[in-house]
Coordinates of C-alpha atoms in Angstrom, one line a residue:
X1 CA -6.9 16.2 30.9
X2 CA -4.5 17.3 34.1
X3 CA -1.5 19.0 33.5
X4 CA 0.2 17.5 36.6
X5 CA 2.7 14.9 36.1
X6 CA 1.8 11.0 36.6
X7 CA 1.3 7.9 34.9
X8 CA -0.5 7.6 31.6
X9 CA -4.1 6.6 32.1
X10 CA -6.2 7.2 29.1
X11 CA -4.9 6.7 25.3
X12 CA -6.6 7.6 22.2
X13 CA -5.9 5.7 19.1
X14 CA -7.0 7.4 16.0
X15 CA -6.7 5.1 12.9
X16 CA -8.8 1.8 12.0
X17 CA -6.5 0.0 9.6
X18 CA -3.7 -2.6 10.6
X19 CA -1.4 0.3 12.1
X20 CA -4.1 1.6 14.5
X21 CA -5.4 -2.1 15.7
X22 CA -1.8 -2.9 16.1
X23 CA -1.0 0.0 18.3
X24 CA -4.1 -0.9 20.3
X25 CA -3.3 -4.4 20.8
X26 CA 0.6 -3.6 22.0
X27 CA -0.7 -0.8 24.4
X28 CA -3.6 -2.5 25.9
X29 CA -1.5 -5.9 26.2
X30 CA 1.7 -4.8 27.4
X31 CA 0.3 -1.9 29.6
X32 CA -3.2 -3.5 30.6
X33 CA -3.4 -0.8 33.4
X34 CA -4.3 1.6 30.4
X35 CA -7.7 2.5 29.1
X36 CA -7.5 2.5 25.3
X37 CA -9.8 3.9 23.0
X38 CA -9.8 3.5 19.2
X39 CA -11.3 5.9 17.1
X40 CA -11.8 3.8 13.6
X41 CA -10.8 6.3 10.8
X42 CA -10.7 4.5 7.4
X43 CA -7.2 4.3 6.4
X44 CA -6.9 6.1 2.9
X45 CA -5.3 4.8 -0.3
X46 CA -1.9 6.1 0.6
X47 CA -1.6 4.5 3.8
X48 CA 0.7 1.8 2.7
X49 CA 1.5 0.3 5.8
X50 CA -2.2 -0.9 6.0
X51 CA -2.2 -2.4 2.4
X52 CA 1.0 -3.8 1.4
X53 CA 0.8 -7.5 1.3
X54 CA 4.6 -8.6 2.0
X55 CA 6.0 -7.9 5.4
X56 CA 9.7 -8.4 7.1
X57 CA 10.6 -11.0 9.9
X58 CA 9.8 -7.9 12.7
X59 CA 6.2 -9.0 12.3
X60 CA 6.8 -12.2 13.7
X61 CA 8.7 -10.8 16.6
X62 CA 5.5 -8.5 17.2
X63 CA 3.0 -11.0 17.1
X64 CA 5.2 -12.8 19.7
X65 CA 5.4 -9.8 21.8
X66 CA 1.5 -9.4 22.0
X67 CA 0.7 -12.9 22.3
X68 CA -0.5 -13.9 18.9
X69 CA 0.4 -17.5 17.3
X70 CA 0.9 -18.6 13.8
X71 CA -2.5 -20.3 14.3
X72 CA -3.9 -16.6 14.5
X73 CA -2.0 -15.1 12.1
X74 CA -1.5 -17.6 9.4
X75 CA -4.7 -20.0 9.4
X76 CA -6.9 -17.8 10.6
X77 CA -5.9 -14.2 8.8
X78 CA -5.2 -16.2 5.5
X79 CA -1.3 -15.4 5.7
X80 CA 1.7 -17.3 4.0
X81 CA 5.3 -17.5 4.4
X82 CA 8.0 -15.3 2.9
X83 CA 12.1 -15.6 3.0
X84 CA 13.2 -12.7 0.7
X85 CA 13.0 -10.6 -2.5
X86 CA 14.6 -11.0 -5.6
X87 CA 16.1 -7.7 -7.3
X88 CA 16.4 -7.5 -11.1
X89 CA 18.3 -5.1 -12.9
X90 CA 19.3 -2.9 -10.5
X91 CA 23.1 -3.3 -11.2
X92 CA 24.9 -4.5 -14.4
X93 CA 26.4 -7.5 -12.4
X94 CA 24.9 -9.6 -11.4
X95 CA 21.4 -9.5 -13.3
X96 CA 19.8 -10.4 -10.2
X97 CA 20.2 -10.7 -6.5
X98 CA 18.1 -12.3 -3.7
X99 CA 18.0 -10.5 -0.5
X100 CA 17.0 -13.0 2.1
X101 CA 16.9 -12.7 5.9
X102 CA 19.5 -14.2 8.1
X103 CA 23.1 -15.5 8.2
X104 CA 24.9 -15.5 4.9
X105 CA 27.6 -18.2 5.2
X106 CA 29.4 -19.1 8.3
X107 CA 31.9 -17.1 10.6
X108 CA 35.8 -18.6 10.5
X109 CA 36.9 -17.9 13.8
X110 CA 36.4 -14.4 14.9
X111 CA 36.2 -13.1 11.4
X112 CA 32.7 -12.8 9.8
X113 CA 31.9 -14.5 6.8
X114 CA 31.3 -11.5 4.5
X115 CA 34.9 -10.4 5.2
X116 CA 36.4 -13.3 3.6
X117 CA 33.8 -13.5 0.6
X118 CA 35.1 -9.7 -0.2
X119 CA 38.5 -10.6 0.0
X120 CA 38.3 -13.5 -2.2
X121 CA 36.0 -11.6 -4.8
X122 CA 38.9 -8.9 -5.1
X123 CA 41.1 -11.8 -6.5
X124 CA 38.9 -13.9 -8.6
X125 CA 35.3 -14.9 -9.5
X126 CA 33.5 -16.4 -6.9
X127 CA 29.8 -17.4 -6.6
X128 CA 27.0 -14.5 -5.8
X129 CA 26.9 -13.6 -2.1
X130 CA 23.4 -14.7 -2.0
X131 CA 24.5 -18.5 -2.8
X132 CA 25.5 -18.8 0.8
X133 CA 22.0 -18.4 2.4
X134 CA 20.1 -20.9 3.2
X135 CA 16.9 -18.8 3.0
X136 CA 17.7 -17.5 -0.4
X137 CA 18.4 -21.2 -1.9
X138 CA 14.8 -22.1 -0.3
X139 CA 13.0 -18.9 -1.4
X140 CA 14.6 -19.5 -5.2
X141 CA 13.3 -23.0 -5.1
X142 CA 10.1 -22.1 -4.2
X143 CA 10.0 -23.9 -0.8
X144 CA 9.7 -23.0 2.7
X145 CA 10.3 -24.6 6.3
X146 CA 10.9 -23.1 9.5
X147 CA 14.2 -22.5 11.2
X148 CA 15.6 -25.8 12.3
X149 CA 16.8 -25.6 16.1
X150 CA 19.6 -27.9 16.9
X151 CA 20.4 -28.5 13.0
X152 CA 23.0 -27.4 10.7
X153 CA 23.6 -23.7 11.9
X154 CA 22.8 -22.1 8.4
X155 CA 19.3 -24.1 8.7
X156 CA 18.8 -22.3 12.0
X157 CA 20.1 -18.9 11.3
X158 CA 17.8 -17.2 9.0
X159 CA 14.4 -15.4 9.6
X160 CA 11.0 -15.1 7.4
X161 CA 8.3 -12.6 7.2
X162 CA 4.7 -13.1 6.1
X163 CA 2.3 -12.4 3.2
X164 CA -0.6 -11.0 4.8
X165 CA -4.4 -10.6 3.4
X166 CA -4.8 -7.1 4.8
X167 CA -8.5 -7.1 5.2
X168 CA -8.4 -10.5 6.8
X169 CA -5.4 -9.3 9.1
X170 CA -6.7 -5.9 10.2
X171 CA -10.1 -7.9 11.2
X172 CA -8.1 -10.0 13.1
X173 CA -6.4 -7.6 15.0
X174 CA -9.2 -5.6 15.5
X175 CA -11.1 -8.8 17.0
X176 CA -8.0 -9.2 19.4
X177 CA -8.0 -5.5 20.7
X178 CA -11.4 -5.4 21.7
X179 CA -10.8 -9.1 23.2
X180 CA -8.2 -7.4 25.4
X181 CA -10.5 -4.5 26.3
X182 CA -9.8 -1.8 23.9
X183 CA -12.9 0.5 23.4
X184 CA -13.9 1.2 19.7
X185 CA -15.5 4.6 19.6
X186 CA -17.1 5.2 16.0
X187 CA -17.6 8.9 14.9
X188 CA -16.1 11.5 12.9
X189 CA -13.5 13.9 14.0
X190 CA -14.3 17.3 13.1
X191 CA -11.6 18.8 15.1
X192 CA -8.6 19.2 17.3
X193 CA -8.4 21.5 20.3
X194 CA -5.4 22.4 21.8
X195 CA -4.7 23.4 25.2
X196 CA -3.6 27.4 25.2
X197 CA -1.1 27.1 28.0
X198 CA 1.0 24.7 26.0
X199 CA -0.3 23.3 22.9
X200 CA -1.1 20.0 24.0
X201 CA -4.1 18.1 22.6
X202 CA -7.0 19.1 25.3
X203 CA -9.8 16.9 23.3
X204 CA -10.7 15.7 19.9
X205 CA -14.2 17.4 18.8
X206 CA -16.5 14.7 17.7
X207 CA -19.6 14.8 15.8
X208 CA -22.8 15.7 17.5
X209 CA -20.7 18.1 19.7
X210 CA -19.1 15.6 22.1
X211 CA -15.5 15.9 22.9
X212 CA -13.0 12.9 23.4
X213 CA -10.1 13.5 25.9
X214 CA -6.7 11.7 26.8
X215 CA -3.6 11.8 27.9
X216 CA -1.7 10.7 25.1
X217 CA -3.1 10.4 21.4
X218 CA -1.5 8.1 18.9
X219 CA -2.0 9.2 15.3
X220 CA -2.2 6.2 12.9
X221 CA -4.6 8.0 10.4
X222 CA -2.2 7.8 7.3
X223 CA -0.3 10.4 5.9
X224 CA -2.6 13.2 6.5
X225 CA -1.8 12.8 10.0
X226 CA -5.0 14.6 11.1
X227 CA -4.3 15.1 14.9
X228 CA -0.4 15.4 14.6
X229 CA -0.7 18.1 11.7
X230 CA -3.0 20.1 13.7
X231 CA -0.2 20.5 16.4
X232 CA 2.4 21.5 13.6
X233 CA 2.3 20.4 9.8
X234 CA 5.8 21.0 9.1
X235 CA 7.7 17.9 7.4
X236 CA 11.2 17.0 6.2
X237 CA 10.9 16.8 2.3
X238 CA 12.6 14.0 0.9
X239 CA 11.7 14.1 -2.7
X240 CA 15.3 15.5 -3.7
X241 CA 16.7 12.3 -2.8
X242 CA 13.6 9.8 -3.4
X243 CA 12.1 11.0 -6.8
X244 CA 9.5 8.4 -7.1
X245 CA 6.1 10.1 -6.2
X246 CA 3.2 7.9 -7.7
X247 CA 2.5 4.1 -6.9
X248 CA 0.2 2.0 -9.4
X249 CA -1.3 -1.3 -8.0
X250 CA -3.2 -4.1 -10.0
X251 CA -4.3 -7.2 -7.8
X252 CA -5.7 -10.4 -8.7
X253 CA -7.4 -13.3 -7.0
X254 CA -4.6 -15.9 -5.8
X255 CA -4.4 -18.9 -8.1
X256 CA -2.6 -21.5 -6.3
X257 CA 0.9 -20.0 -7.3
X258 CA 2.0 -18.6 -3.9
X259 CA 5.7 -18.5 -3.5
X260 CA 8.2 -17.4 -0.7
X261 CA 10.0 -15.2 -3.0
X262 CA 9.0 -11.8 -4.3
X263 CA 10.2 -9.9 -7.1
X264 CA 11.5 -6.2 -7.5
X265 CA 12.2 -5.1 -10.9
X266 CA 14.4 -2.1 -11.9
X267 CA 13.1 0.5 -14.7
X268 CA 14.3 3.5 -16.2
X269 CA 11.7 5.8 -14.0
X270 CA 11.2 3.4 -11.1
X271 CA 10.4 -0.1 -10.1
X272 CA 7.5 -2.7 -10.2
X273 CA 7.0 -5.6 -8.0
X274 CA 5.2 -8.9 -8.0
X275 CA 4.0 -10.7 -5.0
X276 CA 2.4 -14.3 -5.2
X277 CA 0.5 -14.5 -1.7
X278 CA -1.8 -17.3 -1.1
X279 CA -4.8 -15.0 -1.2
X280 CA -3.7 -12.7 -4.2
X281 CA -1.2 -12.0 -6.8
X282 CA -0.1 -8.5 -6.4
X283 CA 1.5 -6.0 -8.9
X284 CA 2.8 -2.4 -8.2
X285 CA 4.5 0.1 -10.3
X286 CA 6.5 2.9 -8.4
X287 CA 7.6 5.8 -10.5
X288 CA 8.7 9.3 -11.0
X289 CA 5.9 11.6 -12.7
X290 CA 8.6 13.8 -14.0
X291 CA 10.0 11.1 -16.0
X292 CA 7.0 8.6 -16.8
X293 CA 3.3 9.8 -18.0
X294 CA 0.1 8.4 -16.6
X295 CA -0.4 6.4 -19.8
X296 CA 3.1 5.3 -19.9
X297 CA 3.1 4.0 -16.2
X298 CA -0.5 2.2 -16.7
X299 CA 1.1 0.5 -20.1
X300 CA 4.2 -0.6 -18.3
X301 CA 2.2 -2.0 -15.1
X302 CA -0.3 -3.6 -17.8
X303 CA 2.6 -5.4 -19.7
X304 CA 4.4 -6.7 -16.3
X305 CA 1.0 -7.7 -14.5
X306 CA -1.2 -8.7 -17.5
X307 CA -4.0 -6.6 -15.5
X308 CA -5.1 -3.0 -15.6
X309 CA -4.3 -1.0 -12.7
X310 CA -7.0 -1.4 -9.9
X311 CA -7.4 2.7 -9.3
X312 CA -5.7 5.8 -10.4
X313 CA -2.3 6.5 -9.3
X314 CA -1.5 6.9 -5.9
X315 CA 0.5 10.0 -4.7
X316 CA 3.5 9.7 -2.8
X317 CA 5.2 12.6 -1.0
X318 CA 8.4 11.2 0.5
X319 CA 9.1 12.5 4.0
X320 CA 8.7 12.4 7.5
X321 CA 7.9 14.6 10.9
X322 CA 11.1 15.5 12.4
X323 CA 9.7 15.0 15.5
X324 CA 7.2 12.4 15.0
X325 CA 6.2 12.4 19.0
X326 CA 5.3 16.1 19.7
X327 CA 3.7 17.1 22.9
X328 CA 1.1 14.7 23.7
X329 CA 0.6 13.2 20.2
X330 CA 2.8 10.4 18.6
X331 CA 2.8 10.1 15.2
X332 CA 3.0 6.3 13.8
X333 CA 3.5 4.3 10.5
X334 CA 2.5 6.3 7.6
X335 CA 1.1 9.3 9.6
X336 CA 5.0 9.8 10.6
X337 CA 6.8 8.7 7.7
X338 CA 5.9 8.8 3.7
X339 CA 8.3 6.2 1.8
X340 CA 8.2 4.1 -1.2
X341 CA 7.5 0.2 -0.5
X342 CA 10.8 -1.2 -1.4
X343 CA 11.9 -3.9 0.6
X344 CA 8.5 -3.5 2.5
X345 CA 9.5 -1.4 5.2
X346 CA 6.3 0.4 5.5
X347 CA 4.2 -2.0 8.4
X348 CA 7.9 -2.4 10.1
X349 CA 8.5 1.2 10.5
X350 CA 5.1 1.0 12.2
X351 CA 5.9 -1.9 14.5
X352 CA 9.3 -0.7 15.4
X353 CA 7.5 3.1 16.3
X354 CA 4.9 1.0 18.3
X355 CA 7.4 -1.1 20.2
X356 CA 9.3 2.1 21.5
X357 CA 6.3 3.9 22.3
X358 CA 5.5 1.0 24.7
X359 CA 8.8 0.6 26.0
X360 CA 9.7 4.2 26.7
X361 CA 6.2 5.5 27.7
X362 CA 6.5 8.8 29.3
X363 CA 4.4 10.3 32.2
X364 CA 1.5 12.7 31.1
X365 CA 3.6 15.6 31.0
X366 CA 5.5 14.1 28.1
X367 CA 8.9 15.4 29.2
X368 CA 11.0 16.6 25.8
X369 CA 13.9 14.9 26.7
X370 CA 12.0 11.8 26.8
X371 CA 10.3 12.2 23.8
X372 CA 13.6 12.9 21.8
X373 CA 15.0 9.8 23.1

């Protein structure tokens, strides 16, 4: 790799899960002059962005940006639609609350609706705030329609996410990436060689003695961040504020009970979810191991899901890299940040990072001012 400035030419993506293939698709689709090579490193169990079924409305925008249709992402990848999440037991009153996507109520003149609602709520009893959301009403009744252009404002001002089937969705993204011209380079990474003059990644040492170089290395390998950590492994620790450090998951095949509304139920030592997608029913328990033992957590999830956990608890270390983009390596998704999947932000954070990486691609010198921005 040349140390001289100039436009990026060769990009290496490390990670064979949804995040890695999504990054490769976006790079090749939106910057077609780039040579993009992907090393399909299998995502580990703690790579939550690669295995969570629910997604946020930002996934629909991501698909639009890279040229994927709903026929691709819903029909061919076995996805379903979702409108929000019902939170139960998180506060004394009300007992539950639906967080849906889009507008709540209508503005009265220049004043947003929520300001009127807050004023009314101070003086008397008013209907819950989520009663003024079309998406929340649809989700609570188990129904879905696309936003209706030109209709009632409330019926045109909401968004929706998807319930994805992770293996099918990942295979769809892989096929699309290869169709666009991304090169898949199987093989084990044995080490990362840094350039002595400035600490940039010079090349990846592959099995068999071969080396793979590039101008930019995108780390989507999961929380281990095998490329980014080779430059500097230091992370910000968030466990002081986010004590949940274990996740148990139990999944069953879909039984024709798909619903656009998920559930998140608070418990003393954490919370559990229920997601009824077209292809599977997913349950999970997120908890603090300092307050709940392994046996107690398994019993709690078994009571909620009616099924045994699929595997041992997944360890979670909440935190992030203070500089996810350092020198010529950028960490995205779980490689950059580890956070519990409350409201399903994991894949959203990866998509957000991918979008900013593509839109603000620096030159090969990776000027620190551009990376900070």
